[in-house]
Each structure stands twice: as C-alpha cells, then as structure tokens.
mmCIF file of C-alpha atoms and ligand atoms in Angstrom:
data_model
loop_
_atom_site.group_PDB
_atom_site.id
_atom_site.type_symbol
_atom_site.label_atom_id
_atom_site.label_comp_id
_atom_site.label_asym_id
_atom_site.label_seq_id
_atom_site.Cartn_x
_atom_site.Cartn_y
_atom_site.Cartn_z
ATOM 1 C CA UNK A 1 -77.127 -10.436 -55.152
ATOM 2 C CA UNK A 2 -77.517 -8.854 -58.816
ATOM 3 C CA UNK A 3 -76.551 -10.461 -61.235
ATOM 4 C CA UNK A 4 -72.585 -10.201 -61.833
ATOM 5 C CA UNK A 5 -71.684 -7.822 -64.598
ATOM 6 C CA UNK A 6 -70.064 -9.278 -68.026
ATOM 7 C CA UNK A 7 -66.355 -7.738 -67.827
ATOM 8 C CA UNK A 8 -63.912 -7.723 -70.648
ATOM 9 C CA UNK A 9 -60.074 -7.019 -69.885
ATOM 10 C CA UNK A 10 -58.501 -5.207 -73.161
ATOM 11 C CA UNK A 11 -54.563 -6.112 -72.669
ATOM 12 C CA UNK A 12 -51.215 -5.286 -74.641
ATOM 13 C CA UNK A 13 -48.818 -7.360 -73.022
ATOM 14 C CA UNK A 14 -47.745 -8.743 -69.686
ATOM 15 C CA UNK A 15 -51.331 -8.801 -68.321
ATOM 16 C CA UNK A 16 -50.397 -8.802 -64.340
ATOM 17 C CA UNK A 17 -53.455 -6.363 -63.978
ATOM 18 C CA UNK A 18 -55.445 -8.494 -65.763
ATOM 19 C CA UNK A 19 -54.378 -11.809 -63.769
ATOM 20 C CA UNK A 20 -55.210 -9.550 -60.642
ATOM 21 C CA UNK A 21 -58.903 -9.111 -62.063
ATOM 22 C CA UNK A 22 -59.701 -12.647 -62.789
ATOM 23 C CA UNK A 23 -58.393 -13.730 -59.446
ATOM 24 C CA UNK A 24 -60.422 -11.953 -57.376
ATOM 25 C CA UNK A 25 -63.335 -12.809 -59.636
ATOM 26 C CA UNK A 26 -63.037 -16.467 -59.211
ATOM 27 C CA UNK A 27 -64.775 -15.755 -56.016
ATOM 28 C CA UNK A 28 -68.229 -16.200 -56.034
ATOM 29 C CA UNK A 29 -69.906 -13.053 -54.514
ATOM 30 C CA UNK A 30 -67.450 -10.690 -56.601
ATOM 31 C CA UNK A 31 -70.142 -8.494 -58.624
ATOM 32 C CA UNK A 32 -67.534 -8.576 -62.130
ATOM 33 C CA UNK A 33 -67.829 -11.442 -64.162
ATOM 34 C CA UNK A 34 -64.503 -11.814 -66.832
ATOM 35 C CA UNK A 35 -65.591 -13.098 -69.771
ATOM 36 C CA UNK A 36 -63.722 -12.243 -72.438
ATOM 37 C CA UNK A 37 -59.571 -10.692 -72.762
ATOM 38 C CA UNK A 38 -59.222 -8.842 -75.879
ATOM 39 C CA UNK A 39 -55.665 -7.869 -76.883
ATOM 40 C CA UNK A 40 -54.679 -5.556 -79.963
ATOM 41 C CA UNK A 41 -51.411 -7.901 -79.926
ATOM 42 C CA UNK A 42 -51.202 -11.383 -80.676
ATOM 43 C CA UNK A 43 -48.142 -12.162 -78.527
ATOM 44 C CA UNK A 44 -49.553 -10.373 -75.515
ATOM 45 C CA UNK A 45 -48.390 -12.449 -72.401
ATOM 46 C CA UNK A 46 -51.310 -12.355 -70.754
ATOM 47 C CA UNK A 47 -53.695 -13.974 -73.483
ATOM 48 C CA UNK A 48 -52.279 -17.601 -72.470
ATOM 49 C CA UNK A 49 -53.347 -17.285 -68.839
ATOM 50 C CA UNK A 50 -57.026 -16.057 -69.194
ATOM 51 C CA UNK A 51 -56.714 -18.972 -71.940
ATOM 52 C CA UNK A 52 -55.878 -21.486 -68.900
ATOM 53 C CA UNK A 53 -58.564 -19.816 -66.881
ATOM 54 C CA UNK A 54 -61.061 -20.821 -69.942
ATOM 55 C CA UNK A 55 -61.591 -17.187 -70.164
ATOM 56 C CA UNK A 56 -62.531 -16.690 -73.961
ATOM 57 C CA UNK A 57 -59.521 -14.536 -75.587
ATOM 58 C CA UNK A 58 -59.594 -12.285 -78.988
ATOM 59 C CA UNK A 59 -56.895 -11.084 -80.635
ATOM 60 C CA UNK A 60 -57.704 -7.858 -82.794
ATOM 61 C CA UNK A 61 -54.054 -6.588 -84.542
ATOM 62 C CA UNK A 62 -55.260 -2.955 -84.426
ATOM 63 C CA UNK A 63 -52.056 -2.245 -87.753
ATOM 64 C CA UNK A 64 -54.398 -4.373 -90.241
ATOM 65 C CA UNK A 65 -56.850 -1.438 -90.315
ATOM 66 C CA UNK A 66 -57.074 1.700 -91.795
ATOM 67 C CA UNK A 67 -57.965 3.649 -88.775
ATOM 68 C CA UNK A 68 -58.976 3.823 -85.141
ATOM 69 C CA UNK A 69 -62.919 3.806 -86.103
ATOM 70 C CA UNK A 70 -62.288 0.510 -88.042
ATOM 71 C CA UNK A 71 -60.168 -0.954 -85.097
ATOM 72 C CA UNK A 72 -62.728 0.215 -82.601
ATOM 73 C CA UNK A 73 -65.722 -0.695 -84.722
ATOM 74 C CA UNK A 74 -63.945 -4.953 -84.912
ATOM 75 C CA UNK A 75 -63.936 -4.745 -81.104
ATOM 76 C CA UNK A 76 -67.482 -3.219 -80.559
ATOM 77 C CA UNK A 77 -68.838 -6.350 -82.552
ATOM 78 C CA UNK A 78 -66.830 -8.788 -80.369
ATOM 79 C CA UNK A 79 -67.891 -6.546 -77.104
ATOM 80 C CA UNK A 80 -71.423 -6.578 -77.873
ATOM 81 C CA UNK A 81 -71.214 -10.329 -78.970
ATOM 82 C CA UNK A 82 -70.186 -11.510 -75.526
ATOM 83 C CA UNK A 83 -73.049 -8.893 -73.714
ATOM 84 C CA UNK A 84 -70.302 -6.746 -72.249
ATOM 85 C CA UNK A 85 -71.122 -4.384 -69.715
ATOM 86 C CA UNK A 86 -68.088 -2.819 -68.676
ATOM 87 C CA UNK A 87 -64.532 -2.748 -69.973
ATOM 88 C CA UNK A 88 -61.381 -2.024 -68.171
ATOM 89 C CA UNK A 89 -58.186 -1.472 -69.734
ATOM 90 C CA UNK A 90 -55.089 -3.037 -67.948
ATOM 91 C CA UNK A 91 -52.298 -2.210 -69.653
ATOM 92 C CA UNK A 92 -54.033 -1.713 -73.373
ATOM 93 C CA UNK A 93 -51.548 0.890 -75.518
ATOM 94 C CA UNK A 94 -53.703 2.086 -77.973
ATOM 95 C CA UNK A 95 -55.717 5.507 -77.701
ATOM 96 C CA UNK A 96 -59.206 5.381 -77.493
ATOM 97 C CA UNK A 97 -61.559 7.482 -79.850
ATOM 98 C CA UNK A 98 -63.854 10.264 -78.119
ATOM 99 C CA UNK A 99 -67.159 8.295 -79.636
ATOM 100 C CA UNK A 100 -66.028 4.899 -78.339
ATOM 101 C CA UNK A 101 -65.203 6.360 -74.811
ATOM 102 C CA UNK A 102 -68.153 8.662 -74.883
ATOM 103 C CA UNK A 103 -70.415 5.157 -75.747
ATOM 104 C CA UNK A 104 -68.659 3.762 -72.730
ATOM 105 C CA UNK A 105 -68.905 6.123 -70.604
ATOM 106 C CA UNK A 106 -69.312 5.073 -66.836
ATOM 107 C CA UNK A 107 -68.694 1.751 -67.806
ATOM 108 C CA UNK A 108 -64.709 2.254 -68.989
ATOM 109 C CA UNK A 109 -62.315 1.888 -66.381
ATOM 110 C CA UNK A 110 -58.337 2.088 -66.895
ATOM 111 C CA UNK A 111 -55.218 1.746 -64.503
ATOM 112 C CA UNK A 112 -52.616 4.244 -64.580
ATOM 113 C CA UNK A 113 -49.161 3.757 -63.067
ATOM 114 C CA UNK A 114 -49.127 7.317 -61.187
ATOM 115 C CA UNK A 115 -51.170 9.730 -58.692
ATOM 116 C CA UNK A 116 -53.334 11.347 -61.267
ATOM 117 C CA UNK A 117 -53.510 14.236 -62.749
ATOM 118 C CA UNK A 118 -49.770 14.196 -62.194
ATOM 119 C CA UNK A 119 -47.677 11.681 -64.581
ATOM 120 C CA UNK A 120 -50.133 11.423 -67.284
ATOM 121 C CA UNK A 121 -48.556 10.012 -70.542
ATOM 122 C CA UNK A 122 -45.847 6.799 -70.424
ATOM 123 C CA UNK A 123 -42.426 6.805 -68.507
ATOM 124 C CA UNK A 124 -44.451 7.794 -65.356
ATOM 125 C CA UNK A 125 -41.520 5.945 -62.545
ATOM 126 C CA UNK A 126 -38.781 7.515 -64.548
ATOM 127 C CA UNK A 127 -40.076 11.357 -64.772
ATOM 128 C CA UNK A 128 -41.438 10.809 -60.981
ATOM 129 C CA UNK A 129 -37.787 10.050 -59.670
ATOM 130 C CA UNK A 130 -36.199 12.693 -61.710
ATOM 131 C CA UNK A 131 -38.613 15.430 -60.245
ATOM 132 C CA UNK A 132 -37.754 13.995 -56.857
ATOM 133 C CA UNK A 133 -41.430 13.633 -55.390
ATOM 134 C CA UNK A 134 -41.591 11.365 -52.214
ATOM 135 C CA UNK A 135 -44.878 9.982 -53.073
ATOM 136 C CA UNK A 136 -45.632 8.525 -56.269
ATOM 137 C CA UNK A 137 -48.452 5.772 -56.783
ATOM 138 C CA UNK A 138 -51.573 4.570 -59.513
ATOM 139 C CA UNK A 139 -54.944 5.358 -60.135
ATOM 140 C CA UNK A 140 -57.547 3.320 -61.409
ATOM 141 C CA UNK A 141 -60.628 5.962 -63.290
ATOM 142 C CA UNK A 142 -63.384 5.914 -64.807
ATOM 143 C CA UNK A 143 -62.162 6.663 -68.986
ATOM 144 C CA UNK A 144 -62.342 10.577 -70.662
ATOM 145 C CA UNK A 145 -61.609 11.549 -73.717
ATOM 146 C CA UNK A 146 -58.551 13.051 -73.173
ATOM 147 C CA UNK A 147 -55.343 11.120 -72.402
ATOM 148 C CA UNK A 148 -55.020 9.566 -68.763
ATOM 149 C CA UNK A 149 -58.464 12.090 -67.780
ATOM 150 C CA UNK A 150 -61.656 11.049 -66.058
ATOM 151 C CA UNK A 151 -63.371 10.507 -62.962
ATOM 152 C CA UNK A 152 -61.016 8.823 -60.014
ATOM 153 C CA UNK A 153 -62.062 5.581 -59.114
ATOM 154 C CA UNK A 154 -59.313 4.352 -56.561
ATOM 155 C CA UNK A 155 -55.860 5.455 -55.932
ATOM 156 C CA UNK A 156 -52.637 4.264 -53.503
ATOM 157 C CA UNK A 157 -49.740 5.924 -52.725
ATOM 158 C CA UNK A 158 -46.007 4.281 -52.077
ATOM 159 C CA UNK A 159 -43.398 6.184 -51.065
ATOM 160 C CA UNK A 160 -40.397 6.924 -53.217
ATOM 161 C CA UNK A 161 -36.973 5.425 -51.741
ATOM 162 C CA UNK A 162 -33.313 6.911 -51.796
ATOM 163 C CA UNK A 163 -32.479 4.515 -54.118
ATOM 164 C CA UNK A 164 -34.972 3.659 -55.877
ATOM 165 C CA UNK A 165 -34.866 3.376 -59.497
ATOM 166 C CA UNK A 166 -37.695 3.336 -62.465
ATOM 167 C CA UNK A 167 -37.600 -0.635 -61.862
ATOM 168 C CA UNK A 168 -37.782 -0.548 -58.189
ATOM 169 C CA UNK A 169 -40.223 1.921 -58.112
ATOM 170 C CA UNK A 170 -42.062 0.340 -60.457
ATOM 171 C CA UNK A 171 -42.388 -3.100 -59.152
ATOM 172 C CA UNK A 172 -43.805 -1.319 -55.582
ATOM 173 C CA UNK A 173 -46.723 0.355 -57.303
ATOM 174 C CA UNK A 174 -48.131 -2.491 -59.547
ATOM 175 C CA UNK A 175 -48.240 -4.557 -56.008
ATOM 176 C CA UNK A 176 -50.389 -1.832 -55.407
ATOM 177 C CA UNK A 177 -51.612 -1.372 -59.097
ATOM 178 C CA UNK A 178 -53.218 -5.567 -58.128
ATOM 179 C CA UNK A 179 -54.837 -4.203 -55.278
ATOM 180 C CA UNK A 180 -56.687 -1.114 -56.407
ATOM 181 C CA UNK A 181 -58.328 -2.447 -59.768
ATOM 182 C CA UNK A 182 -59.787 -5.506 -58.051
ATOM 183 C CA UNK A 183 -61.146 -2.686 -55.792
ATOM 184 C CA UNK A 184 -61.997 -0.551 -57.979
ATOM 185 C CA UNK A 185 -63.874 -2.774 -60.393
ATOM 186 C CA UNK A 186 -65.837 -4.161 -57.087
ATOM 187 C CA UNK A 187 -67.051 -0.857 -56.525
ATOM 188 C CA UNK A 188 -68.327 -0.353 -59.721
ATOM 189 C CA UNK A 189 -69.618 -3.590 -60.745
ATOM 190 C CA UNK A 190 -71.862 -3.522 -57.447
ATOM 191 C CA UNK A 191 -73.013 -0.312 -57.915
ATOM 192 C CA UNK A 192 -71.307 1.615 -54.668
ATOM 193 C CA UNK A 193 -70.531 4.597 -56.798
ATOM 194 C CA UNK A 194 -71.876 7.686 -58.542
ATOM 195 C CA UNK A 195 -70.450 10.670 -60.748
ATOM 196 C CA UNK A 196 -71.415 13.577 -58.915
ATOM 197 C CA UNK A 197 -69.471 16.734 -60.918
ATOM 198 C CA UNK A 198 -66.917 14.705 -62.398
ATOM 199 C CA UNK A 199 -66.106 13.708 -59.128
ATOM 200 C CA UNK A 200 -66.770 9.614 -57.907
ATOM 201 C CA UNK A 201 -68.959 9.557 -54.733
ATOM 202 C CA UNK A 202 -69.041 6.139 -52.981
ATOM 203 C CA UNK A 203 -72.348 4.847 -51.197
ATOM 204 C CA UNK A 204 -70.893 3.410 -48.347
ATOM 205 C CA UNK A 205 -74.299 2.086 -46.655
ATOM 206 C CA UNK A 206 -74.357 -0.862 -49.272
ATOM 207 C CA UNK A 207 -72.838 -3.848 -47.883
ATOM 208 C CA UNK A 208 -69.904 -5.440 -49.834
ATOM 209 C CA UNK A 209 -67.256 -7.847 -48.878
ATOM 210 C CA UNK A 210 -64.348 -6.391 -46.397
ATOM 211 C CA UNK A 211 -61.430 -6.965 -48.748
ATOM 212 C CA UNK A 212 -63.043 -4.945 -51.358
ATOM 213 C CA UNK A 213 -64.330 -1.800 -49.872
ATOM 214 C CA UNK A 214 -62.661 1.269 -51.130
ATOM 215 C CA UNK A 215 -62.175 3.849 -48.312
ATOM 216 C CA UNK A 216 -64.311 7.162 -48.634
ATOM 217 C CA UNK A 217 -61.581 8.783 -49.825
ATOM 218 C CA UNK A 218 -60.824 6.227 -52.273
ATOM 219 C CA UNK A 219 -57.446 6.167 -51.102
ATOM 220 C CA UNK A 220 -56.006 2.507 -50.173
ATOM 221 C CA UNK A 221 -53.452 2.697 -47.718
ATOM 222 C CA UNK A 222 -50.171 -0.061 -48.863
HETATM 223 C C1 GAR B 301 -49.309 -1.252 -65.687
HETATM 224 O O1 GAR B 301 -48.314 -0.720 -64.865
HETATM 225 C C2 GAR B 301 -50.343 -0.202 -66.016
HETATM 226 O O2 GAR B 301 -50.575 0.698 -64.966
HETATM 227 C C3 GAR B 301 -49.703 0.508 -67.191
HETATM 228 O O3 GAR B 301 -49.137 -0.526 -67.947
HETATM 229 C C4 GAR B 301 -48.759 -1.589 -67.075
HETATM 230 C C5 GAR B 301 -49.339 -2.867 -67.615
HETATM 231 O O4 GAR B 301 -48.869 -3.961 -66.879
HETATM 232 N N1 GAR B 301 -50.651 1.257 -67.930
HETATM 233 C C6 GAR B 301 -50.364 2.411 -68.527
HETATM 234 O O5 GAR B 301 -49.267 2.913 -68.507
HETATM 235 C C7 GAR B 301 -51.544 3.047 -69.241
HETATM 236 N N2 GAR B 301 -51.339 4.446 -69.417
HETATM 237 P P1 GAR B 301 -49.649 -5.321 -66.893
HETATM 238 O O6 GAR B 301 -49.835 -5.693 -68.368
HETATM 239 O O7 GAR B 301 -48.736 -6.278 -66.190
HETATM 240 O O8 GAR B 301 -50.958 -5.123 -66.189
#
C-alpha cells in the first residue's frame, strides 16, 4: 500500500467527527494518517482527546489577528510544518478564504449536517423540520469557495420522524455524520476518486477494505 496520507482535523468544539476520524485510522491499512488537530478555540472539547491519542494539537485563536489572511497564513505554517496533505474540517466555524481553499483544492474536505445543496448555512435540523421534508441527512465534500459548495464526496439520508425535534434529529444524522467522513476520507486518501465536471467519480476497480467503500452513488444507506 502507498504510503498513508498526513491528515489534519481543523475543530471548533465538541470534536465527535473528529474522534470518528482518528478511530478508524488507528487501523493499520486505513490510507489517512491524523497527525495533527488544529482548533481556532482553545477550549474546543475535542483537543483533549486527540491529546490522549498523542495526536499533536494546535490551538490558533483566529480573534488575535487582524484578518482572515493573517489567521490563515499562522495555520499554513503549522500545516506545512507537519507535511500535511489533506485537511478536513469537522465542525471548524470559521470561513475559509477563496486563496486558501483554492491552494487546497482537492485536498479540503468538510462535513455538513444536511443533504446538500439544500440546508446550506447553520440551524440546518431546525429549518429542515419547519419545512417539513421527510428526508434530511449530511454530506461530506470536497471544499469551494462559496459557503457549504463543492464537489460531493459522500452523503446519507435519515428519515425525519413525527416527533422529532432539532435535537432528535440531530443526534440521528451525526450517527450517520461518524460514518460518512471515515468513508469519505478513505476514498480520498486512497485515491478511489476523481473530479470529473465538478462532479466526484469513484474508481470502483481499486480494492479497499469492505467497511469503507462508498457506494457508486456515494450514497450510504443508515
Ligand atoms: C457536526 O454536526 C458538523 O456536521 C457541523 O458541526 C457539527 C460538529 O460536531 N458542521 C457544520 O455545521 C459546518 N457547516 P462535532 O464537533 O461533534 O464533530
């Protein structure tokens, strides 16, 4: 096998997503390598974990600097300190600039709590239930420069209950949120993907373990 790709996880808070990722790369013939969590928040949740994992962990307050570029430009020095090869963004809340996306492109990835391109934006559960869809879900792509845009990775669906509520709802799609990104990043990391028209294509003739393999429509069922 290649050699496994350096991964860093940029966080905010909680970090479930992020736990998800460095589970399933504890095993050995997972192509992603985690080796650094980067959070824009000192009292993100999820730094203490990767901590316990001996994952290295940065902390880069993005309100001590003037601007985005200066933010961006801190975590570019840490990113290419550590070799990085591909980032993914679980649960980071800060807006990316078009020249750092556009330097990562291909090599970005970023879950979002809802079937893209619907829900874009923040209070996805909560404007899903009040439009009454019966489907609702997440989406792991591949990072644009506009907000919540880009090539689709991975997506899965759960269906929306009588009574659900934003919580409910909420807690059944990041079960399914832990499921897709370890996917997802799989898929990338090994190379069983292309861009083809802003579209992701999956090469399905290269071998890769069971539990990983997105389907060819890159829908997982729950
Ligand atoms: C996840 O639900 C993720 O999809 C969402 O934030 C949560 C982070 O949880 N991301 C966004 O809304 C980005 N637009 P986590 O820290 O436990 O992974």
């Amino acid at each position: 096998m290649s050699a496994r790709k350096r991964t860093a996880i940029l966080i905010s808070g909680r970090g479930s997503n992020m736990s998800a990722l460095i589970e399933a790369a504890r095993s050995p013939d997972y192509p992603a390598d985690i080796v650094l969590v980067l959070s824009n928040r000192a009292e993100a949740q999820g730094l203490a974990y990767a901590r316990e994992r001996g994952i290295a962990t940065a902390v880069i307050d993005h309100k001590i600097y003037a601007g985005r570029e200066e933010f961006e430009k801190s975590m570019q020095v840490l990113l290419d300190l550590h070799h990085i090869e591909i980032i993914c963004l679980a649960g980071f809340l800060r807006v990316l600039t078009p020249a750092f996306v556009q330097h990562w492109e291909g090599r970005l990835l970023n879950i979002h709590p809802s079937l893209l391109p619907a829900y874009r934006g923040l209070d996805t559960h909560a404007r899903a239930l009040a439009d009454g869809v019966k489907i609702h879900g997440c989406t792991v792509h591949f990072v644009a420069p506009a907000l919540d845009e880009g090539p689709i990775i991975a997506q899965a669906a759960v269906a929306v209950l009588d009574d659900d509520t934003p919580d409910t709802l909420a807690a059944r799609v990041l079960t399914q949120e832990h499921v897709i990104f370890p996917a997802a990043l799989a898929a990338v990391a090994g190379g069983h993907l292309q861009i083809k028209d802003n579209r992701v294509v999956f090469d399905h003739a290269k071998p890769e373990p069971p539990a990983l393999r997105v389907p060819a429509d890159g829908m997982l069922d729950p």
